[in-house]
mmCIF file of C-alpha atoms in Angstrom:
data_model
loop_
_atom_site.group_PDB
_atom_site.id
_atom_site.type_symbol
_atom_site.label_atom_id
_atom_site.label_comp_id
_atom_site.label_asym_id
_atom_site.label_seq_id
_atom_site.Cartn_x
_atom_site.Cartn_y
_atom_site.Cartn_z
ATOM 1 C CA LYS T 1 -64.652 -38.725 -10.133
ATOM 2 C CA ALA T 2 -64.825 -40.572 -6.647
ATOM 3 C CA GLY T 3 -68.930 -40.073 -4.943
ATOM 4 C CA VAL T 4 -69.509 -39.234 -1.605
ATOM 5 C CA THR T 5 -68.424 -41.302 0.939
ATOM 6 C CA GLN T 6 -69.718 -41.827 4.468
ATOM 7 C CA THR T 7 -67.680 -44.002 7.399
ATOM 8 C CA PRO T 8 -68.770 -46.184 9.359
ATOM 9 C CA ARG T 9 -71.466 -47.412 7.475
ATOM 10 C CA TYR T 10 -72.744 -49.295 9.988
ATOM 11 C CA LEU T 11 -72.284 -49.224 14.151
ATOM 12 C CA ILE T 12 -74.188 -50.059 17.265
ATOM 13 C CA LYS T 13 -73.819 -48.148 20.111
ATOM 14 C CA THR T 14 -75.738 -48.368 23.581
ATOM 15 C CA ARG T 15 -77.811 -45.378 25.266
ATOM 16 C CA GLY T 16 -75.615 -42.693 26.712
ATOM 17 C CA GLN T 17 -72.814 -43.128 24.301
ATOM 18 C CA GLN T 18 -71.667 -40.843 21.986
ATOM 19 C CA VAL T 19 -70.748 -41.233 18.377
ATOM 20 C CA THR T 20 -68.936 -39.670 15.182
ATOM 21 C CA LEU T 21 -69.810 -39.986 11.802
ATOM 22 C CA SER T 22 -67.759 -38.900 8.805
ATOM 23 C CA CYS T 23 -68.465 -37.682 5.151
ATOM 24 C CA SER T 24 -65.958 -37.406 2.716
ATOM 25 C CA PRO T 25 -67.816 -34.889 -0.173
ATOM 26 C CA ILE T 26 -67.028 -35.058 -4.183
ATOM 27 C CA SER T 27 -64.022 -33.425 -4.503
ATOM 28 C CA GLY T 28 -64.448 -29.724 -5.340
ATOM 29 C CA HIS T 29 -67.673 -29.715 -3.304
ATOM 30 C CA ARG T 30 -67.939 -26.810 -0.769
ATOM 31 C CA SER T 31 -71.034 -27.425 0.354
ATOM 32 C CA VAL T 32 -72.002 -30.769 3.040
ATOM 33 C CA SER T 33 -75.683 -31.490 4.169
ATOM 34 C CA TRP T 34 -76.846 -34.025 6.645
ATOM 35 C CA TYR T 35 -80.253 -35.441 6.983
ATOM 36 C CA GLN T 36 -81.665 -38.301 9.281
ATOM 37 C CA GLN T 37 -83.547 -40.930 7.733
ATOM 38 C CA THR T 38 -86.136 -42.919 10.313
ATOM 39 C CA PRO T 39 -89.427 -45.067 9.636
ATOM 40 C CA GLY T 40 -91.697 -42.463 11.482
ATOM 41 C CA GLN T 41 -90.156 -39.250 10.606
ATOM 42 C CA GLY T 42 -88.887 -39.708 7.202
ATOM 43 C CA LEU T 43 -85.932 -37.518 6.032
ATOM 44 C CA GLN T 44 -84.857 -34.706 8.307
ATOM 45 C CA PHE T 45 -82.877 -32.195 7.551
ATOM 46 C CA LEU T 46 -80.194 -31.541 10.157
ATOM 47 C CA PHE T 47 -77.592 -29.043 9.175
ATOM 48 C CA GLU T 48 -75.653 -27.587 6.409
ATOM 49 C CA TYR T 49 -72.325 -26.548 6.189
ATOM 50 C CA PHE T 50 -70.619 -24.473 3.723
ATOM 51 C CA SER T 51 -66.568 -23.433 3.619
ATOM 52 C CA GLU T 52 -66.560 -24.731 7.653
ATOM 53 C CA THR T 53 -69.537 -22.517 8.515
ATOM 54 C CA GLN T 54 -72.708 -23.877 9.419
ATOM 55 C CA ARG T 55 -75.161 -22.302 7.021
ATOM 56 C CA ASN T 56 -78.510 -23.451 8.062
ATOM 57 C CA LYS T 57 -79.737 -25.964 10.865
ATOM 58 C CA GLY T 58 -82.922 -28.122 11.636
ATOM 59 C CA ASN T 59 -84.955 -28.729 14.236
ATOM 60 C CA PHE T 60 -82.963 -31.007 16.125
ATOM 61 C CA PRO T 61 -81.509 -30.890 19.944
ATOM 62 C CA GLY T 62 -77.919 -29.658 20.851
ATOM 63 C CA ARG T 63 -76.931 -33.205 21.416
ATOM 64 C CA PHE T 64 -76.435 -33.411 17.708
ATOM 65 C CA SER T 65 -73.347 -31.268 15.909
ATOM 66 C CA GLY T 66 -71.245 -31.207 13.192
ATOM 67 C CA ARG T 67 -68.475 -29.248 11.744
ATOM 68 C CA GLN T 68 -66.597 -28.884 8.250
ATOM 69 C CA PHE T 69 -62.498 -28.683 7.573
ATOM 70 C CA SER T 70 -60.798 -27.013 5.270
ATOM 71 C CA ASN T 71 -60.850 -29.739 2.972
ATOM 72 C CA SER T 72 -64.459 -29.640 2.958
ATOM 73 C CA ARG T 73 -65.150 -33.250 4.866
ATOM 74 C CA SER T 74 -67.516 -33.160 7.438
ATOM 75 C CA GLU T 75 -68.104 -34.997 10.905
ATOM 76 C CA MET T 76 -71.132 -35.281 12.666
ATOM 77 C CA ASN T 77 -71.708 -35.959 16.110
ATOM 78 C CA VAL T 78 -74.269 -37.214 18.491
ATOM 79 C CA SER T 79 -73.919 -37.352 22.420
ATOM 80 C CA THR T 80 -75.580 -38.854 24.931
ATOM 81 C CA LEU T 81 -77.155 -41.540 22.765
ATOM 82 C CA GLU T 82 -80.692 -42.164 22.964
ATOM 83 C CA LEU T 83 -83.016 -45.291 21.625
ATOM 84 C CA GLY T 84 -84.483 -42.867 18.929
ATOM 85 C CA ASP T 85 -80.992 -41.321 17.817
ATOM 86 C CA SER T 86 -81.185 -45.275 15.943
ATOM 87 C CA ALA T 87 -81.482 -44.250 12.127
ATOM 88 C CA LEU T 88 -79.766 -43.650 8.861
ATOM 89 C CA TYR T 89 -77.968 -40.549 8.557
ATOM 90 C CA LEU T 90 -77.001 -39.210 5.089
ATOM 91 C CA CYS T 91 -74.882 -36.974 3.995
ATOM 92 C CA ALA T 92 -74.821 -35.381 0.824
ATOM 93 C CA SER T 93 -72.497 -32.807 -1.248
ATOM 94 C CA SER T 94 -73.264 -30.162 -3.451
ATOM 95 C CA LEU T 95 -71.211 -27.561 -5.342
ATOM 96 C CA THR T 96 -72.332 -24.364 -3.544
ATOM 97 C CA GLY T 97 -75.089 -25.065 -1.828
ATOM 98 C CA GLN T 98 -78.804 -26.674 -1.343
ATOM 99 C CA ASP T 99 -80.490 -23.899 -3.223
ATOM 100 C CA THR T 100 -78.338 -24.120 -6.707
ATOM 101 C CA GLY T 101 -78.898 -27.890 -7.248
ATOM 102 C CA GLU T 102 -78.780 -31.233 -6.893
ATOM 103 C CA LEU T 103 -77.259 -33.336 -4.257
ATOM 104 C CA PHE T 104 -75.274 -35.890 -4.175
ATOM 105 C CA PHE T 105 -75.601 -38.535 -1.619
ATOM 106 C CA GLY T 106 -73.547 -40.959 0.287
ATOM 107 C CA GLU T 107 -74.309 -44.524 1.036
ATOM 108 C CA GLY T 108 -75.143 -43.392 4.600
ATOM 109 C CA SER T 109 -74.172 -44.441 8.583
ATOM 110 C CA ARG T 110 -76.972 -46.941 10.155
ATOM 111 C CA LEU T 111 -76.777 -46.047 13.529
ATOM 112 C CA THR T 112 -78.489 -49.059 15.986
ATOM 113 C CA VAL T 113 -78.662 -47.654 19.440
ATOM 114 C CA LEU T 114 -79.509 -50.208 22.008
ATOM 115 C CA SER K 1 -94.187 -28.370 8.831
ATOM 116 C CA GLN K 2 -92.688 -27.772 5.243
ATOM 117 C CA GLN K 3 -92.533 -31.245 4.155
ATOM 118 C CA GLY K 4 -94.110 -32.293 0.987
ATOM 119 C CA GLU K 5 -96.682 -35.188 1.086
ATOM 120 C CA GLU K 6 -96.468 -37.886 -1.807
ATOM 121 C CA ASP K 7 -99.492 -40.048 -3.136
ATOM 122 C CA PRO K 8 -99.747 -42.782 -2.889
ATOM 123 C CA GLN K 9 -97.670 -44.113 -0.228
ATOM 124 C CA ALA K 10 -97.003 -47.386 -1.957
ATOM 125 C CA LEU K 11 -97.570 -48.439 -5.374
ATOM 126 C CA SER K 12 -97.067 -51.830 -7.040
ATOM 127 C CA ILE K 13 -97.371 -52.128 -11.137
ATOM 128 C CA GLN K 14 -96.359 -54.967 -13.564
ATOM 129 C CA GLU K 15 -93.370 -54.426 -16.000
ATOM 130 C CA GLY K 16 -94.346 -52.068 -18.734
ATOM 131 C CA GLU K 17 -96.642 -50.461 -16.859
ATOM 132 C CA ASN K 18 -96.503 -46.646 -15.991
ATOM 133 C CA ALA K 19 -96.328 -45.255 -12.922
ATOM 134 C CA THR K 20 -97.347 -41.896 -11.642
ATOM 135 C CA MET K 21 -96.676 -40.634 -8.431
ATOM 136 C CA ASN K 22 -97.590 -37.150 -7.047
ATOM 137 C CA CYS K 23 -96.657 -34.728 -4.702
ATOM 138 C CA SER K 24 -97.846 -31.718 -2.838
ATOM 139 C CA TYR K 25 -96.108 -29.016 -1.139
ATOM 140 C CA LYS K 26 -97.102 -26.278 1.282
ATOM 141 C CA THR K 27 -95.000 -22.950 0.125
ATOM 142 C CA SER K 28 -93.231 -20.989 -3.047
ATOM 143 C CA ILE K 29 -90.073 -22.780 -4.600
ATOM 144 C CA ASN K 30 -87.462 -22.196 -6.809
ATOM 145 C CA ASN K 31 -87.388 -25.727 -7.806
ATOM 146 C CA LEU K 32 -88.515 -29.011 -7.361
ATOM 147 C CA GLN K 33 -86.489 -32.249 -7.574
ATOM 148 C CA TRP K 34 -87.349 -35.897 -7.416
ATOM 149 C CA TYR K 35 -84.637 -38.472 -5.823
ATOM 150 C CA ARG K 36 -84.936 -42.353 -5.822
ATOM 151 C CA GLN K 37 -83.523 -44.199 -3.178
ATOM 152 C CA ASN K 38 -82.812 -48.054 -3.085
ATOM 153 C CA SER K 39 -83.862 -50.027 0.189
ATOM 154 C CA GLY K 40 -81.162 -48.629 2.657
ATOM 155 C CA ARG K 41 -79.008 -46.808 0.266
ATOM 156 C CA GLY K 42 -78.562 -43.280 -0.426
ATOM 157 C CA LEU K 43 -80.498 -41.189 -2.568
ATOM 158 C CA VAL K 44 -80.041 -40.572 -6.324
ATOM 159 C CA HIS K 45 -80.927 -37.459 -8.168
ATOM 160 C CA LEU K 46 -83.667 -37.751 -10.856
ATOM 161 C CA ILE K 47 -84.778 -34.760 -12.298
ATOM 162 C CA LEU K 48 -85.174 -30.968 -11.312
ATOM 163 C CA ILE K 49 -87.745 -28.822 -12.455
ATOM 164 C CA ARG K 50 -87.815 -25.041 -12.131
ATOM 165 C CA SER K 51 -90.860 -22.977 -10.754
ATOM 166 C CA ASN K 52 -90.996 -21.110 -13.939
ATOM 167 C CA GLU K 53 -91.145 -24.775 -15.932
ATOM 168 C CA ARG K 54 -94.369 -26.771 -16.345
ATOM 169 C CA GLU K 55 -92.840 -30.140 -17.769
ATOM 170 C CA LYS K 56 -89.188 -31.515 -18.090
ATOM 171 C CA HIS K 57 -88.464 -35.186 -19.367
ATOM 172 C CA SER K 58 -85.618 -37.552 -18.716
ATOM 173 C CA GLY K 59 -85.239 -40.712 -20.719
ATOM 174 C CA ARG K 60 -88.264 -42.566 -19.207
ATOM 175 C CA LEU K 61 -89.605 -39.974 -17.006
ATOM 176 C CA ARG K 62 -91.916 -37.021 -17.073
ATOM 177 C CA VAL K 63 -92.202 -34.966 -14.419
ATOM 178 C CA THR K 64 -94.947 -32.004 -14.650
ATOM 179 C CA LEU K 65 -95.418 -28.626 -11.970
ATOM 180 C CA ASP K 66 -98.236 -26.802 -10.905
ATOM 181 C CA THR K 67 -97.314 -23.965 -8.818
ATOM 182 C CA SER K 68 -100.894 -22.443 -8.818
ATOM 183 C CA LYS K 69 -101.687 -26.043 -7.203
ATOM 184 C CA LYS K 70 -98.246 -26.581 -4.952
ATOM 185 C CA SER K 71 -98.026 -30.196 -6.712
ATOM 186 C CA SER K 72 -95.752 -32.191 -9.000
ATOM 187 C CA SER K 73 -96.003 -35.459 -10.514
ATOM 188 C CA LEU K 74 -93.475 -38.056 -11.890
ATOM 189 C CA LEU K 75 -94.504 -40.283 -14.170
ATOM 190 C CA ILE K 76 -92.144 -43.280 -15.128
ATOM 191 C CA THR K 77 -92.947 -45.036 -18.303
ATOM 192 C CA ALA K 78 -92.607 -48.908 -19.115
ATOM 193 C CA SER K 79 -91.516 -49.999 -15.684
ATOM 194 C CA ARG K 80 -88.918 -52.115 -15.339
ATOM 195 C CA ALA K 81 -88.222 -54.641 -11.950
ATOM 196 C CA ALA K 82 -85.212 -52.355 -11.821
ATOM 197 C CA ASP K 83 -86.932 -49.360 -11.279
ATOM 198 C CA THR K 84 -88.504 -50.791 -8.004
ATOM 199 C CA ALA K 85 -87.411 -48.287 -5.251
ATOM 200 C CA SER K 86 -88.743 -45.023 -3.298
ATOM 201 C CA TYR K 87 -89.212 -42.036 -4.667
ATOM 202 C CA PHE K 88 -88.690 -39.067 -3.165
ATOM 203 C CA CYS K 89 -89.793 -35.164 -4.218
ATOM 204 C CA ALA K 90 -87.444 -32.632 -2.601
ATOM 205 C CA THR K 91 -88.784 -29.084 -2.429
ATOM 206 C CA ASP K 92 -86.128 -25.757 -2.768
ATOM 207 C CA ALA K 93 -88.350 -23.464 -0.833
ATOM 208 C CA ILE K 94 -87.811 -19.728 -1.274
ATOM 209 C CA GLY K 95 -86.194 -18.318 1.514
ATOM 210 C CA PHE K 96 -85.132 -20.969 3.612
ATOM 211 C CA GLN K 97 -81.742 -22.724 1.823
ATOM 212 C CA LYS K 98 -82.405 -26.253 2.350
ATOM 213 C CA LEU K 99 -84.399 -28.814 0.539
ATOM 214 C CA VAL K 100 -86.930 -30.766 1.937
ATOM 215 C CA PHE K 101 -87.909 -33.997 1.117
ATOM 216 C CA GLY K 102 -91.441 -35.638 1.114
ATOM 217 C CA THR K 103 -92.515 -39.170 3.025
ATOM 218 C CA GLY K 104 -92.156 -40.667 -0.493
ATOM 219 C CA THR K 105 -93.681 -43.283 -2.483
ATOM 220 C CA ARG K 106 -92.772 -46.698 -2.426
ATOM 221 C CA LEU K 107 -92.836 -48.460 -6.051
ATOM 222 C CA LEU K 108 -92.870 -52.204 -6.615
ATOM 223 C CA VAL K 109 -92.338 -53.570 -9.950
ATOM 224 C CA SER K 110 -92.877 -56.923 -10.869
ATOM 225 C CA PRO K 111 -92.039 -59.131 -13.510
#
């Protein structure tokens, strides 16, 4: 069974640009969560999607958005990039949601904002 | 903040020694999980312990949970160089429907 796939793995953007990251969950998993990881703040929860609906959201500005498609694939978008958005963005999938068991993580998308 | 705190922040040991890391959290939980992350990679689930459990084993891993003290510990016995990684606890707090990760412990196991 294929794991969680995130694309792209690495990308470099400049301030003010926008970026879209993609996540394909494990087949059959309906929940996709996104986390931002930085050296200073650690792992911060961005949002969780379940059956195309955003079920939970972290404390991030509106520049951070996401969506989930009918095949459970998810994308997150960051608009008007700032230097502080440089981070490893991790996607995780699970069968039914965060409150029922383990999360399966992808390898992450490392974003550098110049 | 709900975020758990882990102690120590960094731990350096020799192969064959045991490694113990601790996690403290702030709110009542449904379960607590431990994850491992190799440098710059994704996280890998190690073990889940439910709030009504006190101890759980998986291979060389032993996890304890003390809900009265809101703390957990992860013991890795007979460490190997391949255990070098960061270890995170994550709490599923009641009512929050999301996993909140701790600050992590960086473990270095030297051959």
